[in-house]
Structures are given as structure tokens and as C-alpha cells.
């Protein structure tokens, strides 16, 4: 059925892929973003589509629109970005959730929250199942994000219990792919940009901490499937790729795929950096019939191609801009991988 769907944070990495997927499925998309971390470049290719509408708006302010479904993704996601203005980060998660839940309640529509594996903090249970309540520092550098997202989950489940809302929560584990921000400090983008530029690869700590990396296309499949579940299933449900790698293994794989001569260098581990993270996705398998299909090597190849193209274009824009009477270089299009 044709729907008009609101995607908050639609100009970001995941949001832009979701907008694209929903348009491809024949829906209308209202993309709402304040472009704090997202960029118009991510959605330039959608602007001419008559079914796509862009609204610059901050979700910490109320929004009055008419839509049939809401995906709530607005929130900076990388530690560098969410720690830049931590108070705004918590406001975005908490007040943003209240505003979007209020909208869903008024319209009596489904709403899906992009929550995070960070709700498990530095987990003492491994792999993480949805029943695990987490090990989160409430007063640390990551707390604005972790606790903001935890509070948003609380709000979602209170709206379900108190107002009978058909709300859904997915807990997203580390996801990567084309359109990640090149300077957001996340490990996949950092390593690829460093390897492509021939710079040292920065391993924080001893590089033995683990993460499980999900390719963006797999993740978007799961989000759409979750939205399609019946009124009795709300999650929270883990979405991620359960194949676990050490950060050092990731670095070595990136160096191999890029064919780079970069060296590994060790830097201090940021505070509260989780030692290990791996999703138990049994619930997603059972309720969504979903599991990831794209292996890290394959996903990295597509992501490296994207960054290679982006860096080449940025370098040529920079060169062109230094020429006398320079014309603006063509804007980078996003679907380059
Ligand atoms: P991103 O930073 O690329 O996208 C977030 C988008 O939200 C950006 O376009 C940003 O401009 C927008 N935004 C931020 N604050 C806003 C506000 N107050 N009002 C309106 N728009 C606002 O990050 P992403 O990786 O695409 O993450 C999207 C969502 O998924 C986030 O909620 C994040 O917490 C969640 N998530 C992502 C990952 C991951 O690995 N990428 C993992 C767990 C959870
Ligand atoms: N990391 C690293 N080098 C970098 C960036 C990150 O070793 O240049 C490490 C980081 O300390 C963490 C892991 O990689 O242990 C994943 O970091 P990211 O910020 O991507 O995600 P998160 O910690 O939120 O899972």
C-alpha cells in the first residue's frame, strides 16, 4: 500500500539509504533533518523525485505534519559528533522522541525508533540478548548518547503501555557503508580514509576490543521488516551482523583491500569504550525472518569504492578552487559505490 512516510534524520548516513529504499518501494517520503551531521549531498539525487520532500527542522521542536508512518533516526551517532554538544544530544533523543511519539499518537500511526547497542554499555553478558539490561555509566562521556537512547526506549514502551501506540524499537549494532561521514571518527570510515590516504591507521588501546559490523543494506532490510510487523510485536530487537572481529583484524583487512602501505599505530583507548560487542540476533531471525547476507569483506569493498571516489572528487574540487576564475566543481553524488 502506498504511504507517506516521515524519516527523521533522513539526511544522515542510514536515513538517506532508508529514504531511497522507501521511495523505491513506491512510497512518498518526508525527510526531516537539521543537517547537524547529515548533508544535502546524501540526498541530492532524491531532490528531483516528486515523491520526496525535504524539511529542515530540529526534532526537539514540535512538528505538525500528516503522515502514515514514522522512522525516528534523528540523532548524531558517532562519539565525536554526539560529544560535541552533549546536552543537545540528550535533548535530541529524549525531546525528539516525545515530539515524534506525540505526532504518532495524534495520527494513530506506527513509529519506529532507531535505538542502539550502546544501551548495553560495556556489556558483562556476551553476546548481547535483548533481555540484558546493560552496563552503562550514567555520568561518563558517552552517557549523553547512551542514556538519551535508553530514555527514548522507556518513552516508546510507556507510549505503548499507556496509549496503546503501535511503536517499534530496533537496537542497531555498528553499521557501515557508503555515505558514512568521512570525518566522524567512526572506526570503519577512519580506517578506510587513513588507508586510502596512506596515513597511519590509528588503533585505540591494544586493538583487541571487538565489534560486529553490519552492512547498511542489510540493516535497512531489517528496519523495513520491523515496521511491517503486527501490532503485538514491539521489540526491542537487535539488528546487526553477529560475526565479530577485533579492531586490529578490521584494520588489517582494510589495509589488504585498499592495497595500502599504511602502518598500524596505537593511541589511548577513549573512556568507557566497550571491550566487546556482538549481537544475539535470534529474535530478529524468529520475528523478522531476517539475517544479514553481506560479509565484511564484500561490504568493505563497496565502502572503500565510495570513499575512494569521494576523496578523489574532494581533491579535484580543492585543486579547481585554487585556479584563477575557478568554476565550482560538480557536486559529489552519493551513489558512487
Ligand atoms: P548520522 O549522524 O549520519 O545521521 C543522523 C541524522 O540526524 C543526521 O542527518 C543529523 O543531521 C540528524 N539530526 C541530528 N540531530 C537532529 C535534530 N535535533 N533534528 C533533526 N535532525 C537531527 O548517523 P547514522 O549513523 O545515520 O545514525 C542514524 C540513527 O541510527 C541515529 O539515531 C543513531 O543513533 C542510530 N544508530 C546508528 C548506528 C550506526 O552504526 N550507524 C548504530 C546504532 C544506532
Ligand atoms: N577505534 C579505533 N581507531 C579509530 C576509531 C575507533 O581503534 O580510529 C575503535 C574505538 O576505540 C572502538 C571501536 O574502534 O573500540 C569502534 O569505534 P566506533 O567509534 O566506530 O564505534 P563504537 O565505539 O561506538 O562502537
Short mmCIF file of C-alpha atoms and ligand atoms in Angstrom, two decimals:
data_model
loop_
_atom_site.label_atom_id
_atom_site.label_comp_id
_atom_site.label_asym_id
_atom_site.label_seq_id
_atom_site.Cartn_x
_atom_site.Cartn_y
_atom_site.Cartn_z
CA UNK A 1 0.00 0.00 0.00
CA UNK A 2 1.24 3.48 -0.91
CA UNK A 3 2.13 5.51 2.19
CA UNK A 4 3.51 8.91 3.11
CA UNK A 5 6.41 8.19 5.44
CA UNK A 6 8.34 10.55 7.72
CA UNK A 7 12.05 9.81 8.15
CA UNK A 8 13.72 11.99 10.79
CA UNK A 9 17.48 12.20 10.33
CA UNK A 10 16.83 11.38 6.66
CA UNK A 11 19.87 13.39 5.52
CA UNK A 12 22.24 11.19 7.50
CA UNK A 13 24.07 8.01 6.64
CA UNK A 14 21.36 5.47 7.49
CA UNK A 15 18.47 7.88 6.91
CA UNK A 16 19.45 8.60 3.31
CA UNK A 17 19.56 4.88 2.49
CA UNK A 18 16.19 4.40 4.16
CA UNK A 19 14.61 7.29 2.21
CA UNK A 20 15.93 5.76 -1.00
CA UNK A 21 14.58 2.32 -0.11
CA UNK A 22 11.11 3.65 0.75
CA UNK A 23 10.94 5.67 -2.48
CA UNK A 24 11.99 2.59 -4.46
CA UNK A 25 9.09 0.72 -2.83
CA UNK A 26 6.69 3.35 -4.23
CA UNK A 27 6.10 5.42 -1.09
CA UNK A 28 6.21 9.17 -0.54
CA UNK A 29 8.95 10.30 1.82
CA UNK A 30 9.09 13.37 4.03
CA UNK A 31 12.71 13.73 5.10
CA UNK A 32 13.23 15.88 8.19
CA UNK A 33 16.75 16.89 9.19
CA UNK A 34 18.55 19.83 10.80
CA UNK A 35 21.78 18.86 9.00
CA UNK A 36 23.84 18.79 12.17
CA UNK A 37 25.71 15.70 10.96
CA UNK A 38 23.79 14.87 7.81
CA UNK A 39 24.39 16.56 4.48
CA UNK A 40 22.34 17.53 1.46
CA UNK A 41 24.91 15.63 -0.60
CA UNK A 42 23.46 12.37 0.79
CA UNK A 43 20.06 13.14 -0.71
CA UNK A 44 20.89 15.34 -3.71
CA UNK A 45 19.93 12.50 -6.04
CA UNK A 46 16.45 12.32 -4.44
CA UNK A 47 15.57 16.01 -4.66
CA UNK A 48 14.12 15.75 -8.18
CA UNK A 49 11.89 12.84 -7.20
CA UNK A 50 8.29 14.12 -6.93
CA UNK A 51 7.62 11.68 -4.09
CA UNK A 52 10.45 13.12 -1.99
CA UNK A 53 10.11 16.19 0.23
CA UNK A 54 12.81 17.73 2.39
CA UNK A 55 12.10 19.78 5.51
CA UNK A 56 14.88 21.43 7.53
CA UNK A 57 13.69 21.06 11.10
CA UNK A 58 15.06 20.25 14.54
CA UNK A 59 13.11 17.41 16.17
CA UNK A 60 13.50 18.97 19.61
CA UNK A 61 10.72 21.32 18.42
CA UNK A 62 7.19 20.05 17.79
CA UNK A 63 6.33 19.04 14.24
CA UNK A 64 2.84 19.15 12.76
CA UNK A 65 2.62 17.12 9.55
CA UNK A 66 0.30 14.45 8.15
CA UNK A 67 1.99 11.10 7.53
CA UNK A 68 1.19 7.37 7.74
CA UNK A 69 4.38 6.09 9.42
CA UNK A 70 7.42 7.50 11.21
CA UNK A 71 11.01 6.25 11.31
CA UNK A 72 12.82 8.22 14.02
CA UNK A 73 16.54 8.31 13.23
CA UNK A 74 17.44 11.90 14.11
CA UNK A 75 20.44 11.88 16.45
CA UNK A 76 24.19 12.26 15.95
CA UNK A 77 25.63 8.75 16.11
CA UNK A 78 29.42 8.95 16.24
CA UNK A 79 31.20 9.70 19.54
CA UNK A 80 32.92 12.82 18.11
CA UNK A 81 29.61 14.27 16.98
CA UNK A 82 27.43 13.33 19.95
CA UNK A 83 30.06 14.57 22.42
CA UNK A 84 30.38 17.93 20.62
CA UNK A 85 27.19 19.26 22.28
CA UNK A 86 26.19 16.54 24.75
CA UNK A 87 23.20 18.43 26.15
CA UNK A 88 21.75 18.81 22.65
CA UNK A 89 22.39 15.08 22.07
CA UNK A 90 20.25 14.10 25.05
CA UNK A 91 17.60 16.65 24.06
CA UNK A 92 17.50 15.23 20.53
CA UNK A 93 16.96 11.69 21.81
CA UNK A 94 14.53 12.48 24.60
CA UNK A 95 12.58 15.56 23.48
CA UNK A 96 12.81 14.35 19.87
CA UNK A 97 11.23 11.04 20.93
CA UNK A 98 8.49 12.83 22.88
CA UNK A 99 7.68 15.03 19.88
CA UNK A 100 7.62 12.14 17.40
CA UNK A 101 5.63 9.90 19.76
CA UNK A 102 3.14 12.73 20.24
CA UNK A 103 2.81 13.03 16.48
CA UNK A 104 2.30 9.25 16.14
CA UNK A 105 -0.29 9.31 18.93
CA UNK A 106 -2.26 12.17 17.34
CA UNK A 107 -2.24 10.46 13.94
CA UNK A 108 -2.67 6.91 15.37
CA UNK A 109 0.20 5.63 13.25
CA UNK A 110 3.19 3.31 13.60
CA UNK A 111 6.52 4.70 14.71
CA UNK A 112 9.94 3.02 14.75
CA UNK A 113 12.84 4.13 16.93
CA UNK A 114 16.46 3.72 15.83
CA UNK A 115 17.94 2.69 19.16
CA UNK A 116 21.42 1.36 19.64
CA UNK A 117 23.62 -1.37 21.03
CA UNK A 118 25.01 1.40 23.27
CA UNK A 119 22.05 0.76 25.57
CA UNK A 120 24.08 -2.31 26.67
CA UNK A 121 27.06 -0.06 27.55
CA UNK A 122 30.24 -2.05 28.26
CA UNK A 123 28.41 -5.36 28.41
CA UNK A 124 29.10 -8.04 31.02
CA UNK A 125 26.95 -10.51 29.06
CA UNK A 126 28.20 -11.76 25.71
CA UNK A 127 26.77 -11.89 23.08
CA UNK A 128 24.07 -9.36 23.95
CA UNK A 129 20.47 -10.53 24.07
CA UNK A 130 17.55 -8.14 24.30
CA UNK A 131 16.77 -9.27 27.88
CA UNK A 132 20.14 -7.99 29.11
CA UNK A 133 19.67 -4.62 30.87
CA UNK A 134 23.14 -3.32 30.15
CA UNK A 135 26.10 -1.85 31.97
CA UNK A 136 26.03 1.88 31.28
CA UNK A 137 27.92 4.63 33.07
CA UNK A 138 25.30 7.35 33.69
CA UNK A 139 27.84 10.18 34.11
CA UNK A 140 30.54 9.46 31.51
CA UNK A 141 31.47 10.93 28.15
CA UNK A 142 29.19 8.51 26.27
CA UNK A 143 26.25 8.91 28.66
CA UNK A 144 24.55 11.74 26.73
CA UNK A 145 24.06 9.29 23.89
CA UNK A 146 23.63 6.01 25.80
CA UNK A 147 21.27 7.35 28.45
CA UNK A 148 19.41 9.54 25.94
CA UNK A 149 18.73 6.45 23.82
CA UNK A 150 17.76 4.42 26.90
CA UNK A 151 15.30 7.11 27.97
CA UNK A 152 13.87 7.20 24.44
CA UNK A 153 13.27 3.43 24.68
CA UNK A 154 11.49 3.99 28.01
CA UNK A 155 9.27 6.61 26.39
CA UNK A 156 8.46 4.28 23.49
CA UNK A 157 7.38 1.48 25.83
CA UNK A 158 5.38 3.86 28.05
CA UNK A 159 3.52 5.14 24.98
CA UNK A 160 2.81 1.51 24.03
CA UNK A 161 1.51 0.69 27.54
CA UNK A 162 -0.18 4.00 28.32
CA UNK A 163 -1.56 5.00 24.92
CA UNK A 164 -1.74 1.70 23.04
CA UNK A 165 0.63 3.00 20.37
CA UNK A 166 1.96 0.55 17.77
CA UNK A 167 5.59 1.54 18.33
CA UNK A 168 8.72 -0.45 17.46
CA UNK A 169 12.28 -0.32 18.74
CA UNK A 170 15.33 -1.68 16.93
CA UNK A 171 18.74 -1.76 18.60
CA UNK A 172 21.26 -1.13 15.86
CA UNK A 173 24.78 -2.53 16.20
CA UNK A 174 27.76 -0.96 14.38
CA UNK A 175 26.69 -0.37 10.79
CA UNK A 176 28.87 0.85 7.94
CA UNK A 177 28.66 1.60 4.23
CA UNK A 178 28.69 4.36 1.61
CA UNK A 179 27.69 7.84 2.89
CA UNK A 180 29.26 7.44 6.30
CA UNK A 181 30.71 10.82 7.17
CA UNK A 182 34.45 10.75 6.33
CA UNK A 183 35.38 12.73 9.47
CA UNK A 184 33.01 11.31 12.03
CA UNK A 185 35.75 9.34 13.77
CA UNK A 186 33.98 6.00 13.50
CA UNK A 187 36.31 3.13 13.04
CA UNK A 188 35.34 1.95 9.55
CA UNK A 189 35.42 5.43 7.98
CA UNK A 190 38.61 6.36 9.87
CA UNK A 191 40.50 3.24 8.77
CA UNK A 192 39.38 3.46 5.14
CA UNK A 193 40.22 7.17 4.83
CA UNK A 194 43.59 6.61 6.54
CA UNK A 195 44.40 3.63 4.31
CA UNK A 196 43.40 5.44 1.12
CA UNK A 197 45.45 8.49 2.10
CA UNK A 198 48.49 6.39 3.07
CA UNK A 199 48.31 7.69 6.66
CA UNK A 200 48.91 5.65 9.80
CA UNK A 201 45.97 3.54 10.93
CA UNK A 202 45.06 4.59 14.49
CA UNK A 203 44.25 1.66 16.78
CA UNK A 204 42.80 2.83 20.09
CA UNK A 205 44.03 0.73 23.01
CA UNK A 206 45.55 -2.61 22.04
CA UNK A 207 43.13 -3.16 19.15
CA UNK A 208 41.84 -6.35 20.79
CA UNK A 209 38.40 -4.88 21.56
CA UNK A 210 35.73 -6.36 19.32
CA UNK A 211 32.83 -5.11 17.25
CA UNK A 212 30.42 -6.77 14.80
CA UNK A 213 29.90 -4.81 11.59
CA UNK A 214 26.65 -4.81 9.62
CA UNK A 215 26.47 -3.53 6.05
CA UNK A 216 23.90 -0.76 5.57
CA UNK A 217 21.73 -2.62 3.01
CA UNK A 218 21.17 -5.49 5.45
CA UNK A 219 20.29 -3.04 8.19
CA UNK A 220 17.73 -1.20 6.08
CA UNK A 221 16.07 -4.54 5.17
CA UNK A 222 15.63 -5.25 8.88
CA UNK A 223 14.23 -1.80 9.70
CA UNK A 224 11.59 -2.08 6.99
CA UNK A 225 10.70 -5.63 8.08
CA UNK A 226 10.36 -4.45 11.68
CA UNK A 227 7.99 -1.66 10.66
CA UNK A 228 5.91 -4.30 8.86
CA UNK A 229 5.42 -6.48 11.96
CA UNK A 230 1.98 -6.82 13.56
CA UNK A 231 0.54 -4.77 16.43
CA UNK A 232 1.71 -7.23 19.11
CA UNK A 233 5.42 -7.05 18.38
CA UNK A 234 7.33 -4.01 19.58
CA UNK A 235 10.84 -5.33 20.20
CA UNK A 236 13.28 -4.18 21.27
CA UNK A 237 15.07 -6.26 18.68
CA UNK A 238 18.80 -6.44 18.00
CA UNK A 239 19.82 -5.70 14.41
CA UNK A 240 23.40 -6.34 13.48
CA UNK A 241 25.83 -8.78 11.98
CA UNK A 242 26.85 -11.36 14.60
CA UNK A 243 30.25 -12.05 13.04
CA UNK A 244 32.69 -10.49 15.49
CA UNK A 245 36.11 -9.02 14.64
CA UNK A 246 38.83 -7.41 16.71
CA UNK A 247 39.55 -3.84 15.71
CA UNK A 248 43.04 -4.96 14.70
CA UNK A 249 41.58 -7.58 12.34
CA UNK A 250 39.43 -4.85 10.79
CA UNK A 251 42.50 -2.65 10.29
CA UNK A 252 44.42 -5.48 8.62
CA UNK A 253 41.52 -6.28 6.31
CA UNK A 254 41.14 -2.63 5.27
CA UNK A 255 44.88 -2.38 4.54
CA UNK A 256 44.70 -5.56 2.43
CA UNK A 257 41.62 -4.47 0.44
CA UNK A 258 42.95 -0.96 -0.20
CA UNK A 259 46.41 -2.32 -1.01
CA UNK A 260 47.78 0.35 1.31
CA UNK A 261 51.23 0.73 2.86
CA UNK A 262 49.80 2.36 6.00
CA UNK A 263 51.31 1.36 9.35
CA UNK A 264 49.36 0.48 12.48
CA UNK A 265 49.88 2.93 15.36
CA UNK A 266 48.44 2.69 18.86
CA UNK A 267 46.60 5.55 20.60
CA UNK A 268 44.96 5.73 24.06
CA UNK A 269 41.61 3.99 24.43
CA UNK A 270 38.76 6.53 24.92
CA UNK A 271 36.97 6.30 28.28
CA UNK A 272 34.07 3.83 28.60
CA UNK A 273 35.00 2.23 25.26
CA UNK A 274 33.21 -1.18 25.29
CA UNK A 275 35.66 -4.13 25.23
CA UNK A 276 33.41 -6.36 23.18
CA UNK A 277 30.16 -6.21 21.30
CA UNK A 278 28.25 -8.87 19.40
CA UNK A 279 24.51 -9.07 18.85
CA UNK A 280 22.48 -12.17 19.53
CA UNK A 281 20.03 -11.93 16.62
CA UNK A 282 17.84 -14.96 17.44
CA UNK A 283 14.84 -12.68 17.99
CA UNK A 284 15.30 -10.92 14.63
CA UNK A 285 15.63 -14.31 12.93
CA UNK A 286 12.42 -15.52 14.56
CA UNK A 287 10.21 -12.42 14.33
CA UNK A 288 11.50 -10.80 11.15
CA UNK A 289 12.86 -13.83 9.30
CA UNK A 290 15.95 -11.71 8.84
CA UNK A 291 19.66 -12.21 8.97
CA UNK A 292 22.50 -10.32 7.36
CA UNK A 293 23.72 -11.52 3.99
CA UNK A 294 26.68 -9.26 3.25
CA UNK A 295 30.06 -10.34 4.59
CA UNK A 296 32.51 -7.75 5.93
CA UNK A 297 34.93 -8.17 3.02
CA UNK A 298 32.16 -7.55 0.45
CA UNK A 299 30.70 -4.59 2.33
CA UNK A 300 34.13 -3.05 2.84
CA UNK A 301 34.87 -3.27 -0.89
CA UNK A 302 31.74 -1.20 -1.66
CA UNK A 303 32.54 1.25 1.12
CA UNK A 304 36.16 1.66 0.03
CA UNK A 305 35.00 2.36 -3.54
CA UNK A 306 32.68 5.08 -2.19
CA UNK A 307 35.40 6.78 -0.14
CA UNK A 308 37.93 6.46 -2.94
CA UNK A 309 35.56 8.31 -5.25
CA UNK A 310 34.71 10.90 -2.58
CA UNK A 311 38.34 11.66 -1.75
CA UNK A 312 39.30 11.89 -5.43
CA UNK A 313 36.49 14.35 -6.08
CA UNK A 314 37.26 16.40 -2.99
CA UNK A 315 40.91 16.60 -4.07
CA UNK A 316 39.93 17.76 -7.56
CA UNK A 317 37.45 20.33 -6.11
CA UNK A 318 40.23 21.65 -3.90
CA UNK A 319 42.61 21.89 -6.86
CA UNK A 320 39.98 23.55 -9.06
CA UNK A 321 39.12 26.09 -6.36
CA UNK A 322 42.75 27.28 -6.34
CA UNK A 323 42.72 28.05 -10.07
CA UNK A 324 42.03 31.67 -11.10
CA UNK A 325 38.40 32.12 -12.30
CA UNK A 326 37.63 28.67 -10.96
CA UNK A 327 34.18 27.26 -11.69
CA UNK A 328 32.55 25.24 -8.91
CA UNK A 329 33.30 21.56 -9.34
CA UNK A 330 30.38 19.18 -9.85
CA UNK A 331 28.84 18.15 -6.56
CA UNK A 332 29.65 14.71 -5.31
CA UNK A 333 26.81 12.34 -5.95
CA UNK A 334 26.15 9.78 -3.32
CA UNK A 335 25.55 6.54 -5.19
CA UNK A 336 29.09 6.03 -6.27
CA UNK A 337 29.83 2.64 -4.77
P1 LIG B 1 24.13 10.31 11.10
O1 LIG B 1 24.79 11.29 12.02
O2 LIG B 1 24.69 10.15 9.74
O3 LIG B 1 22.58 10.67 10.95
C1 LIG B 1 21.83 11.33 11.94
C2 LIG B 1 20.98 12.39 11.26
O4 LIG B 1 20.18 13.04 12.26
C3 LIG B 1 21.84 13.48 10.60
O5 LIG B 1 21.38 13.71 9.29
C4 LIG B 1 21.64 14.69 11.51
O6 LIG B 1 21.81 15.91 10.83
C5 LIG B 1 20.24 14.45 12.01
N1 LIG B 1 19.96 15.13 13.28
C6 LIG B 1 20.73 15.17 14.39
N2 LIG B 1 20.10 15.89 15.34
C7 LIG B 1 18.91 16.30 14.81
C8 LIG B 1 17.84 17.08 15.32
N3 LIG B 1 17.85 17.59 16.55
N4 LIG B 1 16.79 17.32 14.49
C9 LIG B 1 16.77 16.83 13.23
N5 LIG B 1 17.75 16.08 12.71
C10 LIG B 1 18.82 15.82 13.50
O7 LIG B 1 24.08 8.93 11.87
P2 LIG B 1 23.57 7.50 11.38
O8 LIG B 1 24.70 6.56 11.52
O9 LIG B 1 22.87 7.60 10.10
O10 LIG B 1 22.53 7.14 12.55
C11 LIG B 1 21.13 7.26 12.35
C12 LIG B 1 20.41 6.75 13.60
O11 LIG B 1 20.75 5.38 13.82
C13 LIG B 1 20.79 7.51 14.87
O12 LIG B 1 19.63 7.67 15.66
C14 LIG B 1 21.75 6.59 15.56
O13 LIG B 1 21.73 6.74 16.95
C15 LIG B 1 21.24 5.22 15.13
N6 LIG B 1 22.33 4.21 15.16
C16 LIG B 1 23.28 4.18 14.18
C17 LIG B 1 24.30 3.24 14.27
C18 LIG B 1 25.36 3.11 13.20
O14 LIG B 1 26.24 2.25 13.33
N7 LIG B 1 25.36 3.89 12.15
C19 LIG B 1 24.34 2.34 15.34
C20 LIG B 1 23.38 2.45 16.32
C21 LIG B 1 22.36 3.37 16.21
N1 LIG B 2 38.61 2.89 17.06
C1 LIG B 2 39.96 2.77 16.76
N2 LIG B 2 40.52 3.67 15.89
C2 LIG B 2 39.82 4.67 15.32
C3 LIG B 2 38.44 4.79 15.62
C4 LIG B 2 37.87 3.89 16.51
O1 LIG B 2 40.63 1.86 17.26
O2 LIG B 2 40.41 5.44 14.53
C5 LIG B 2 38.00 1.92 17.97
C6 LIG B 2 37.18 2.52 19.11
O3 LIG B 2 38.01 2.82 20.23
C7 LIG B 2 36.19 1.41 19.39
C8 LIG B 2 35.96 0.78 18.02
O4 LIG B 2 37.05 1.18 17.21
O5 LIG B 2 36.77 0.44 20.24
C9 LIG B 2 34.65 1.21 17.37
O6 LIG B 2 34.59 2.63 17.41
P1 LIG B 2 33.39 3.45 16.78
O7 LIG B 2 33.54 4.86 17.23
O8 LIG B 2 33.32 3.19 15.32
O9 LIG B 2 32.08 2.78 17.39
P2 LIG B 2 31.58 2.47 18.87
O10 LIG B 2 32.73 2.58 19.84
O11 LIG B 2 30.52 3.47 19.14
O12 LIG B 2 31.11 1.07 18.76
#
